[in-house]
Amino acid sequence: MNNSKRVIIIYRTSNNKNAIDFIKNNLEDIFGEHIVFTNCYLNDLADGQKLHADAFLAIDEYIYQQASAYIRDFNKIIKITRSPEREALKKISKIPAGTDVLIVNDSYNSSLDTLNSFYEVGISHINMIAFDESLAHTGIYSHLNIAITPAEPQLVPSHIKEIIDIGYRQVSFETMFKLMKLLDLDISIINRNLFRYMQSLVESNSAFHDNYVYGHLKSEMLSHIVNSSKIAMLLIDKYNQIVYANSKALQIFQADDKNDIQLERFIEPAILTAADTPQDPLMIDGGSYYYSKYPLTLMDEVTGYYITLQDEAEVSIANKLNRQKGHIAKYHFKDIIHESPGMKHVIKTAKQIALTDHTVLIRGESGTGKELIAQSLHNASYRNKFPFVAINCAALPDNLLESELFGYEGGAFTGAQAKGKIGLFEQANHGTIFLDEIGDISPKLQSRLLRTIQERQVMRVGSDRLIDVDIRLITATNRDLEAAVREGSFRSDLFYRLNVLPIIIPPLRKRKEDILPLLQHFLGTTFKNIPPAQLRQLTDYNWPGNIRELENIATYYQTLSALPPQITEQNSTTTVRLSNASLNLAILKAISEHTQLTHGIGRASLVQTLKTSGIRLSDGKLREFLGDLSQQGFIEVGKGRHGTKITEKGLARLTQDTKE
């Protein structure tokens, strides 16, 4: 082949021709016509002579060190390591345990290297001794009767009675793998050869083998997914060198291989290096494409970028249809009003997650803005020009939800449309589907959804035909799914399929810095009419309804120019002014007085008990104090009629306070 790579194998001398030919043939069996291998010998090289090739292989450590004098780029040299074949191990395992065995190769260092390779793969039942020809005349080997040699029987001392010839050691899998990566020959036929070859060797680094197999399987799976996409996808390093290009990208740039694409020829360097994405489509080789670029980071370090190109005509058609059906995401991360560290962390995490294609589970109380995050994830992803389809799983009965999600064939059930109906999974193809309140779906639907996630295929109701779908799945819930799994109402295998990338949105009471900025957004110029005392009442409120309740209160204020009773009563409830520590002790004392062997005191009763002591707390505020006491181990908060009980630790705390 004209585009074959050239590799030079460097030896000390040409003395052992059989071994030299074996190594060359070994390499050629794996790489075939993709590499032309040439042998080179140090004793034939002139001082100052420079070798030129795409890569170099050094036969041992000595050659590896000496080769730097003859090679301009030392990064191109790989030291050959070698491994015994699996069949050789069977022969050695038959030697009786404790036997002294001579290891013979063409030099003492080679014999030592062979011996060490046996130790590395777990051969320890025999005593191995490396042969040094310069010491043979001393008689130190005369007591030995068995020798192991890698195809060098002529070098074994004549008195040895049994010679086990294990054949030449093969070039190790690690060496083959390094050469493939160095020369960018990560192609199917070579990977197939490597996979077969790996199974014939005995090597100590089995974890390396496993990582190679798992990595290859992941790569093949991802390639299958991205190559079926209508979106052109490129991975580039921070120097704009292409690391990966899918089939659509190769088609756009009219290239057979990613290395044939010179990106700067098609996209201006100023656009490639810009932080912002241009709104207008780019002209590339006669076509018009929307361009998006996303940074890929390792911790806070940018390691490269992910580029997508989408055909303008296809996007325009898709957007028109999506708008007609309402399958659009209106919100972006910039639309999320926040000041709190908690929400800043949520948004930073979500922006990173948006760059991937993994399934997301958004968790948070009702009214915290889960759909806002879901829409922002979609708009920050490479799927943003395709549909965003959302459905509330708790809003529909089981049968209707199934037909909405998966669609149905004509006449599948009474009342079905004659032509059938396309389900939401199909309508979301190439885009995102958002399943809100996922924790409320039935066991039957859980099973169907699990199959869809695993196979990325759907089957319409009343059909026996599988339909491929290319979607990103985002789900949300305010339920405790772990508890539902323990109770058996939610499948554990589905939970782990959904909970790949969790995003947890804190409730408004945990991010009080966001209350006033959100209220100002809802009220506009009316916000300035609220006096400081009432603003303090708002920030002190517990917000059980979260942002949805805050928006309702803004509407109430715009209509009546006053805060609703739950706000004003909340903040005037404490008749007796006590510190939080004193309130904790008062609550602990009241619980202690009502703790029985079988039950404690309920929250409503506790509110009334405290009220008789002159302490007025709302249910929400009391819940906060109980949470703190529970975290400290002073109380146990039970459900229903079990109520809240004081613990031994809580009693000890009360006793300590009495003494003080």
XYZ file of N, CA, C and O in Angstrom, residues 586-592 594 601-612 615 617 622 626 629 635 644:
108
model
N -36.515 24.021 74.538
C -37.937 24.052 74.881
C -38.699 22.959 74.119
O -39.575 22.277 74.674
N -38.359 22.805 72.852
C -39.009 21.767 72.030
C -38.620 20.385 72.549
O -39.462 19.482 72.669
N -37.336 20.201 72.886
C -36.849 18.918 73.396
C -37.555 18.553 74.701
O -37.941 17.398 74.918
N -37.770 19.570 75.571
C -38.454 19.332 76.850
C -39.898 18.902 76.613
O -40.392 17.959 77.251
N -40.588 19.582 75.673
C -41.980 19.240 75.383
C -42.095 17.821 74.823
O -43.009 17.076 75.172
N -41.154 17.428 73.974
C -41.159 16.066 73.417
C -40.918 15.048 74.516
O -41.555 13.988 74.578
N -39.967 15.371 75.427
C -39.641 14.462 76.534
C -40.867 14.179 77.397
O -41.114 13.039 77.801
N -43.866 14.072 76.565
C -44.915 13.320 75.864
C -44.388 12.039 75.222
O -45.105 11.390 74.456
N -45.020 12.294 70.277
C -45.992 13.357 70.092
C -45.995 13.797 68.635
O -44.931 13.932 68.010
N -47.173 14.005 68.059
C -47.281 14.460 66.679
C -46.963 15.942 66.561
O -46.994 16.689 67.555
N -46.696 16.391 65.346
C -46.300 17.785 65.139
C -47.418 18.761 65.511
O -47.176 19.801 66.121
N -48.656 18.418 65.138
C -49.773 19.316 65.440
C -49.943 19.476 66.952
O -50.157 20.590 67.461
N -49.833 18.362 67.678
C -49.948 18.416 69.142
C -48.796 19.202 69.742
O -48.967 19.944 70.720
N -47.610 19.053 69.144
C -46.435 19.757 69.660
C -46.584 21.265 69.472
O -46.194 22.054 70.351
N -47.170 21.685 68.321
C -47.414 23.114 68.092
C -48.311 23.676 69.195
O -48.054 24.757 69.752
N -49.376 22.926 69.539
C -50.305 23.381 70.576
C -49.649 23.385 71.950
O -49.867 24.295 72.757
N -48.839 22.382 72.248
C -48.143 22.310 73.534
C -47.217 23.506 73.716
O -47.169 24.128 74.790
N -46.466 23.848 72.663
C -45.564 25.002 72.732
C -46.343 26.301 72.865
O -45.903 27.246 73.543
N -47.505 26.353 72.199
C -48.330 27.568 72.242
C -48.762 27.885 73.670
O -48.805 29.055 74.082
N -49.073 26.839 74.454
C -49.480 27.053 75.850
C -48.331 27.593 76.686
O -48.554 28.158 77.755
N -44.898 29.966 73.200
C -44.021 29.858 72.030
C -44.877 29.506 70.831
O -45.443 28.409 70.741
N -44.991 28.749 67.016
C -44.213 28.351 65.838
C -45.145 27.771 64.789
O -46.067 27.021 65.129
N -41.422 24.698 62.843
C -41.211 23.582 63.767
C -40.509 22.429 63.054
O -39.629 21.770 63.617
N -37.170 20.442 64.315
C -37.165 18.988 64.498
C -36.084 18.334 63.641
O -35.440 17.375 64.065
N -32.764 18.813 65.460
C -32.660 17.935 66.630
C -32.454 16.484 66.222
O -31.699 15.740 66.873
N -33.584 13.307 68.966
C -34.952 12.809 68.819
C -35.025 11.822 67.666
O -34.126 11.779 66.818
N -43.061 11.892 67.389
C -41.647 12.164 67.633
C -41.301 11.832 69.079
O -42.008 12.241 70.015
